[in-house]
XYZ file of C-alpha atoms in Angstrom:
451
model
C 130.109 -44.260 1.492
C 127.019 -42.612 -0.009
C 124.778 -40.931 2.562
C 121.190 -42.074 2.285
C 118.551 -39.369 2.060
C 116.003 -39.637 4.848
C 112.455 -38.976 3.611
C 109.496 -38.570 5.957
C 105.793 -38.582 5.050
C 102.658 -38.660 7.212
C 98.949 -38.954 6.427
C 96.311 -37.662 8.848
C 93.883 -40.350 9.975
C 90.521 -38.636 9.673
C 88.795 -40.460 6.825
C 88.708 -43.263 4.270
C 91.532 -43.096 1.698
C 90.384 -41.982 -1.756
C 91.855 -41.859 -5.251
C 93.330 -38.417 -4.598
C 95.247 -39.626 -1.521
C 96.583 -42.572 -3.474
C 97.683 -40.717 -6.616
C 98.909 -37.627 -4.769
C 100.741 -39.118 -1.795
C 100.633 -42.867 -1.214
C 101.605 -44.179 -4.660
C 104.546 -41.789 -5.215
C 105.780 -42.395 -1.660
C 105.748 -46.174 -2.127
C 107.642 -45.836 -5.419
C 110.186 -43.499 -3.782
C 110.760 -45.972 -0.932
C 112.188 -48.480 -3.412
C 115.148 -46.194 -4.134
C 118.247 -47.764 -2.573
C 119.480 -44.290 -1.580
C 116.289 -43.486 0.350
C 115.801 -44.056 4.087
C 112.025 -43.735 4.305
C 109.895 -42.990 7.372
C 106.103 -43.207 6.834
C 103.606 -42.666 9.620
C 99.940 -42.421 10.493
C 99.482 -38.889 11.823
C 96.855 -39.761 14.412
C 97.789 -37.000 16.890
C 97.188 -34.520 14.073
C 93.791 -36.136 13.507
C 92.656 -35.063 16.991
C 92.934 -31.438 15.879
C 90.337 -31.955 13.155
C 88.079 -34.685 14.504
C 86.453 -35.451 17.855
C 84.827 -38.724 16.768
C 86.878 -41.562 18.348
C 85.299 -44.271 16.210
C 86.070 -42.381 13.006
C 89.709 -41.904 14.008
C 90.071 -45.553 14.998
C 88.552 -46.756 11.717
C 90.639 -44.342 9.674
C 93.866 -45.539 11.315
C 92.982 -49.109 10.347
C 91.989 -48.180 6.788
C 95.028 -46.023 6.084
C 97.460 -48.598 7.480
C 95.851 -51.284 5.300
C 95.980 -48.959 2.287
C 99.737 -48.415 2.539
C 100.381 -52.139 2.819
C 97.922 -53.124 0.106
C 99.546 -50.531 -2.156
C 102.835 -52.415 -1.924
C 104.765 -50.756 0.919
C 107.624 -53.038 1.992
C 107.892 -52.632 5.765
C 111.278 -54.368 5.747
C 112.697 -51.508 3.652
C 111.048 -48.603 5.488
C 110.079 -47.476 8.992
C 106.267 -47.534 9.142
C 104.639 -46.464 12.401
C 101.812 -44.669 14.182
C 102.666 -41.242 15.513
C 100.910 -42.047 18.809
C 103.165 -45.078 19.381
C 106.231 -42.835 19.689
C 106.020 -41.063 23.099
C 109.212 -39.177 22.308
C 107.314 -37.102 19.716
C 104.980 -35.278 22.161
C 107.900 -34.780 24.562
C 109.964 -33.242 21.775
C 106.927 -31.128 20.861
C 107.089 -29.543 24.320
C 110.841 -28.915 24.091
C 110.262 -27.195 20.757
C 107.223 -25.299 22.044
C 109.474 -23.736 24.651
C 111.687 -22.199 21.958
C 109.077 -21.534 19.235
C 108.216 -17.852 18.824
C 104.551 -16.969 19.262
C 104.899 -14.483 16.418
C 105.950 -17.334 14.140
C 102.865 -19.373 15.048
C 100.649 -16.300 14.613
C 101.620 -16.346 10.946
C 100.598 -19.956 10.292
C 98.191 -20.084 7.346
C 95.614 -22.377 8.987
C 95.405 -20.218 12.127
C 95.213 -16.966 10.152
C 92.472 -18.387 7.927
C 90.408 -19.349 10.968
C 90.881 -15.894 12.509
C 89.907 -14.167 9.239
C 86.793 -16.320 8.967
C 85.756 -15.370 12.510
C 86.339 -11.672 11.887
C 84.291 -11.771 8.677
C 81.446 -13.408 10.604
C 81.627 -10.769 13.343
C 82.872 -13.283 15.916
C 85.695 -13.049 18.416
C 88.913 -13.608 16.404
C 89.797 -16.765 18.348
C 86.280 -18.225 18.581
C 86.408 -22.007 18.246
C 90.175 -22.085 17.737
C 91.924 -24.706 19.860
C 95.528 -24.793 20.983
C 95.803 -27.941 18.875
C 95.159 -25.932 15.722
C 97.389 -23.092 16.885
C 100.280 -25.397 17.852
C 99.911 -27.730 14.861
C 103.160 -26.453 13.264
C 105.163 -27.354 16.397
C 103.849 -30.922 16.391
C 104.694 -31.187 12.708
C 108.162 -29.809 13.439
C 108.621 -32.540 16.069
C 107.551 -35.202 13.550
C 110.221 -34.002 11.138
C 113.053 -33.101 13.521
C 112.682 -36.223 15.681
C 114.096 -38.263 12.808
C 116.220 -35.528 11.196
C 114.507 -35.906 7.840
C 116.302 -34.378 4.866
C 113.286 -34.260 2.542
C 109.591 -33.900 3.396
C 107.200 -34.441 0.450
C 104.312 -31.996 0.906
C 101.660 -30.145 -1.032
C 102.141 -26.434 -1.610
C 99.812 -25.641 1.295
C 102.265 -27.367 3.676
C 105.507 -25.692 2.549
C 105.164 -23.100 5.305
C 105.100 -25.808 7.985
C 108.402 -27.264 6.776
C 109.913 -23.768 6.807
C 108.640 -23.283 10.367
C 110.246 -26.593 11.367
C 113.536 -25.209 10.059
C 113.099 -21.985 12.060
C 112.290 -23.839 15.273
C 115.108 -26.362 14.790
C 117.635 -23.590 14.138
C 116.520 -21.791 17.292
C 116.997 -24.949 19.378
C 120.432 -25.580 17.848
C 121.459 -21.989 18.606
C 120.282 -22.084 22.227
C 121.472 -25.545 23.241
C 123.855 -26.874 20.593
C 127.065 -25.278 21.880
C 128.528 -25.722 18.427
C 126.677 -28.970 17.707
C 123.798 -29.132 15.229
C 121.264 -31.424 16.877
C 118.731 -31.025 14.085
C 119.175 -31.386 10.350
C 117.437 -28.617 8.408
C 114.637 -30.261 6.397
C 113.635 -29.287 2.889
C 110.131 -29.389 1.441
C 109.976 -31.715 -1.543
C 107.424 -30.543 -4.115
C 106.901 -32.978 -6.967
C 105.235 -31.110 -9.788
C 104.460 -34.332 -11.617
C 102.374 -35.749 -8.760
C 98.689 -35.595 -9.600
C 96.176 -33.414 -7.776
C 92.960 -35.123 -8.731
C 89.569 -33.484 -9.199
C 86.614 -34.864 -7.312
C 83.138 -35.706 -8.560
C 82.224 -32.006 -8.809
C 85.472 -30.830 -10.395
C 86.952 -29.279 -7.256
C 90.024 -30.844 -5.634
C 89.106 -34.315 -4.400
C 88.710 -33.872 -0.650
C 86.765 -35.324 2.246
C 85.918 -31.734 3.169
C 83.979 -31.325 -0.091
C 82.343 -34.773 0.088
C 83.352 -35.344 -3.534
C 85.700 -38.308 -3.222
C 85.925 -41.704 -4.887
C 86.945 -44.181 -2.146
C 90.070 -46.053 -3.162
C 89.132 -49.592 -2.210
C 85.344 -49.536 -2.248
C 83.582 -52.435 -3.967
C 83.508 -52.490 -7.763
C 79.803 -51.629 -7.677
C 80.292 -48.655 -5.357
C 83.206 -47.375 -7.437
C 81.133 -47.624 -10.613
C 78.259 -45.762 -8.964
C 80.640 -42.996 -7.811
C 82.179 -42.630 -11.266
C 78.700 -42.298 -12.789
C 78.232 -39.129 -10.689
C 81.276 -37.306 -12.133
C 80.098 -33.965 -13.489
C 80.500 -33.586 -17.272
C 79.262 -31.074 -19.843
C 76.106 -31.483 -21.907
C 77.710 -32.599 -25.155
C 75.877 -35.570 -26.627
C 77.398 -38.777 -28.020
C 78.934 -38.003 -31.401
C 79.931 -34.470 -30.424
C 83.623 -33.781 -29.910
C 84.665 -33.494 -26.259
C 87.452 -31.304 -24.828
C 89.822 -33.654 -22.939
C 91.904 -30.805 -21.504
C 88.884 -29.391 -19.683
C 87.411 -32.742 -18.657
C 87.685 -33.853 -15.020
C 86.977 -37.374 -16.142
C 89.957 -37.347 -18.522
C 92.220 -35.997 -15.749
C 91.244 -38.943 -13.545
C 91.804 -41.392 -16.407
C 95.221 -39.928 -17.173
C 96.395 -40.345 -13.556
C 96.088 -44.142 -13.799
C 96.654 -44.836 -17.497
C 99.781 -45.444 -19.540
C 100.708 -42.731 -22.066
C 99.408 -44.952 -24.876
C 96.077 -45.488 -23.107
C 95.748 -41.748 -22.449
C 96.451 -40.906 -26.112
C 93.853 -43.404 -27.291
C 91.237 -42.118 -24.807
C 91.931 -38.503 -25.806
C 91.476 -39.384 -29.474
C 88.177 -41.131 -28.789
C 86.837 -38.149 -26.821
C 87.750 -35.813 -29.656
C 85.922 -38.136 -32.033
C 82.711 -37.960 -30.011
C 82.841 -40.789 -27.459
C 79.761 -40.506 -25.243
C 80.182 -39.553 -21.600
C 78.426 -42.713 -20.437
C 80.872 -44.946 -22.299
C 83.780 -42.728 -21.204
C 82.819 -43.244 -17.551
C 82.637 -46.976 -18.155
C 86.165 -46.882 -19.655
C 87.411 -45.088 -16.527
C 85.779 -47.707 -14.312
C 87.346 -50.563 -16.291
C 90.770 -48.929 -16.010
C 90.519 -48.351 -12.246
C 89.071 -51.790 -11.579
C 91.960 -53.370 -13.495
C 94.571 -51.150 -11.809
C 93.286 -51.524 -8.248
C 91.622 -54.945 -8.234
C 94.491 -56.945 -6.699
C 95.296 -54.209 -4.194
C 91.606 -54.017 -3.227
C 91.612 -57.731 -2.446
C 94.763 -57.403 -0.297
C 93.239 -54.383 1.437
C 90.108 -56.235 2.510
C 92.178 -59.206 3.706
C 94.208 -56.857 5.896
C 91.111 -55.082 7.242
C 89.797 -58.459 8.383
C 93.068 -59.156 10.272
C 93.569 -56.125 12.529
C 95.850 -58.107 14.848
C 98.319 -58.588 11.975
C 98.239 -54.863 11.247
C 98.865 -54.140 14.918
C 101.911 -56.440 14.933
C 103.332 -54.703 11.857
C 102.871 -51.250 13.379
C 104.375 -52.301 16.698
C 107.471 -53.566 14.890
C 107.587 -50.243 13.050
C 107.312 -48.362 16.332
C 110.216 -50.383 17.722
C 112.363 -49.381 14.738
C 111.341 -45.744 15.069
C 111.974 -45.649 18.822
C 115.434 -47.164 18.327
C 116.210 -43.809 16.706
C 113.987 -41.554 18.811
C 114.766 -42.749 22.352
C 118.549 -42.184 22.440
C 118.167 -38.937 20.489
C 115.603 -37.554 22.919
C 117.820 -38.518 25.849
C 120.548 -36.434 24.232
C 118.147 -33.496 23.803
C 116.945 -33.787 27.405
C 120.512 -33.597 28.580
C 121.180 -30.592 26.330
C 118.357 -28.559 27.890
C 119.338 -29.493 31.444
C 116.948 -32.375 32.193
C 119.816 -34.506 33.422
C 120.381 -37.231 35.971
C 121.648 -36.070 39.362
C 124.453 -38.615 38.987
C 127.526 -36.582 38.067
C 128.855 -36.954 34.587
C 132.138 -38.766 34.825
C 135.202 -37.386 33.116
C 137.261 -40.459 32.431
C 140.591 -38.822 31.723
C 142.161 -35.546 32.705
C 145.489 -33.953 31.972
C 147.221 -31.419 34.187
C 149.151 -30.193 31.169
C 146.125 -29.291 29.044
C 143.062 -27.212 29.702
C 140.989 -29.457 27.444
C 141.254 -33.138 28.225
C 140.201 -36.144 26.204
C 136.988 -37.123 27.957
C 134.041 -39.458 27.670
C 130.726 -39.100 29.451
C 128.507 -41.673 31.057
C 124.878 -40.553 30.942
C 122.602 -42.476 33.297
C 118.840 -42.613 33.031
C 115.846 -44.567 34.246
C 113.449 -46.408 31.940
C 109.678 -46.346 32.282
C 109.712 -49.895 33.748
C 111.935 -48.714 36.630
C 115.186 -50.255 35.371
C 118.421 -48.257 35.051
C 120.645 -47.796 31.997
C 123.537 -45.651 30.855
C 124.989 -44.423 27.583
C 128.684 -43.810 26.968
C 129.309 -40.784 24.769
C 132.663 -40.055 23.141
C 134.316 -36.654 23.499
C 132.554 -35.431 20.352
C 129.130 -36.521 21.660
C 128.853 -39.677 19.552
C 127.036 -42.515 21.302
C 129.389 -45.466 21.591
C 127.302 -47.948 23.567
C 123.962 -48.255 25.328
C 123.876 -50.454 28.416
C 121.595 -53.356 29.135
C 118.873 -52.847 31.770
C 119.917 -53.009 35.434
C 117.558 -53.602 38.328
C 118.975 -50.734 40.389
C 121.126 -47.645 40.035
C 123.840 -49.013 42.299
C 124.567 -51.937 39.973
C 124.630 -49.636 36.950
C 127.080 -47.358 38.786
C 129.379 -50.264 39.636
C 129.527 -51.262 35.970
C 130.473 -47.731 34.897
C 133.235 -47.667 37.519
C 134.645 -50.934 36.195
C 134.679 -49.546 32.668
C 136.466 -46.412 33.898
C 139.172 -48.442 35.654
C 141.223 -48.791 32.469
C 141.219 -52.617 32.454
C 141.500 -54.436 29.087
C 138.131 -54.342 27.359
C 136.247 -57.489 26.350
C 134.643 -56.306 23.107
C 132.819 -58.854 20.984
C 131.747 -57.883 17.483
C 129.412 -59.318 14.901
C 128.807 -58.193 11.325
C 127.585 -54.622 11.944
C 127.699 -54.035 15.719
C 129.553 -54.988 18.883
C 128.949 -55.578 22.584
C 130.933 -54.984 25.788
C 131.297 -57.772 28.351
C 132.350 -57.795 32.022
C 132.884 -60.937 34.074
C 131.297 -63.097 31.398
C 128.133 -61.022 31.066
C 127.140 -58.594 28.317
C 126.686 -55.136 29.840
C 126.317 -52.834 26.814
C 125.663 -52.852 23.070
C 126.579 -50.563 20.220
C 124.115 -49.254 17.639
C 124.085 -50.926 14.218
C 126.600 -49.462 11.765
C 126.412 -49.109 8.011
C 129.421 -51.373 7.438
C 132.262 -53.158 9.232
C 134.647 -50.221 8.752
C 132.313 -47.926 10.679
C 131.941 -50.608 13.360
C 135.731 -50.971 13.735
C 136.154 -47.193 13.928
C 133.596 -47.063 16.752
C 135.382 -49.862 18.634
C 138.632 -47.913 18.409
C 136.829 -44.758 19.616
C 135.516 -46.782 22.577
C 138.991 -47.935 23.511
C 140.345 -44.382 23.256
C 137.483 -43.034 25.352
C 138.171 -45.552 28.137
C 141.968 -45.268 28.104
C 143.320 -43.002 30.874
C 145.421 -40.113 29.580
C 149.018 -40.303 30.769
C 150.902 -37.207 31.989
């Protein structure tokens, strides 16, 4: 069976999406998500936004706008996991676990922190003036985003490569300290796509909210036309040949045009097309390319409750991965239940016995649950919720008793029943063969070893 590559991408929610965001990150990510070999996780990085912005209304509006942009751009939420960072409480908890193993010297070398320190020193200020722990610890939060879901590939700009490398360093340190031979975290790789466009803004610099030179992605046709009219060009008059390769306007056109359209536009510029008409051609292209998406975007903006439902479903999918994994990490570092781990089978003839472990824990609503892990640490089943710890303990004792198991399977999962009631469920498997192998592992784990 081919292993799917897990890809993770986040966008910070501090402003209105612009053409640069779309061409540089959103559009290529949506196209990549349609690959049958990709397991895509896309999120709104709203915890990261708090580092850069202290305007609650701006953050709230940006979250809404960016969520609507992804969906209007064609993201299929049935194919991907699409969520808000702040809806996954396991991420800040993992951030703390990673903070406790991250080297301060490593964080001292982070580019954003060093740049802020250098700026303060140049201005004659205290080196750490105005620098928050949010900015300083940003790489650890980003590491938690990536490692929480064991992403294989993380598409980033060149300025973010260091953060992916730091996530690797921190993950390796955790594995070394607590893995005991097991690799909890996959080592992520930065994915740099050279073909992805970095668009110039109205003034020729990189299009960025920081420079106030953006063209909003889904503004009205009139507002987009007005913005395009402000693109800086040279002073060559109509009839004079233009240089497409040094034209910011041509770069923008090329990012949204077909090769044939780009060739035709280049030829016309070389033949003396006036800048006014050239800007109108760019507007016509963008209006044609983005018109339908713009309409979907505004429909979504007017239905925030629908967006909320979509993101809550995405959070549920994400937490189905994050919650059991974090429980495993908590146990690894020693944050365990006081209920003794139960060794199901022992052998007086062998030092190492075939053993399974029941791991009990309490949910936020006060109910009790347990997980059954095989000898190799694989999760076999997760129990249903029990009102009290005593009931949960009685169920584990029954499972340990070696009685014939009542296992009921469906297409890609199975459940365990006692006395006519379902007490535990397996995770979903990729295919029926993997499901059957897990059922056999369950039976082995709960079969007493004979002398």
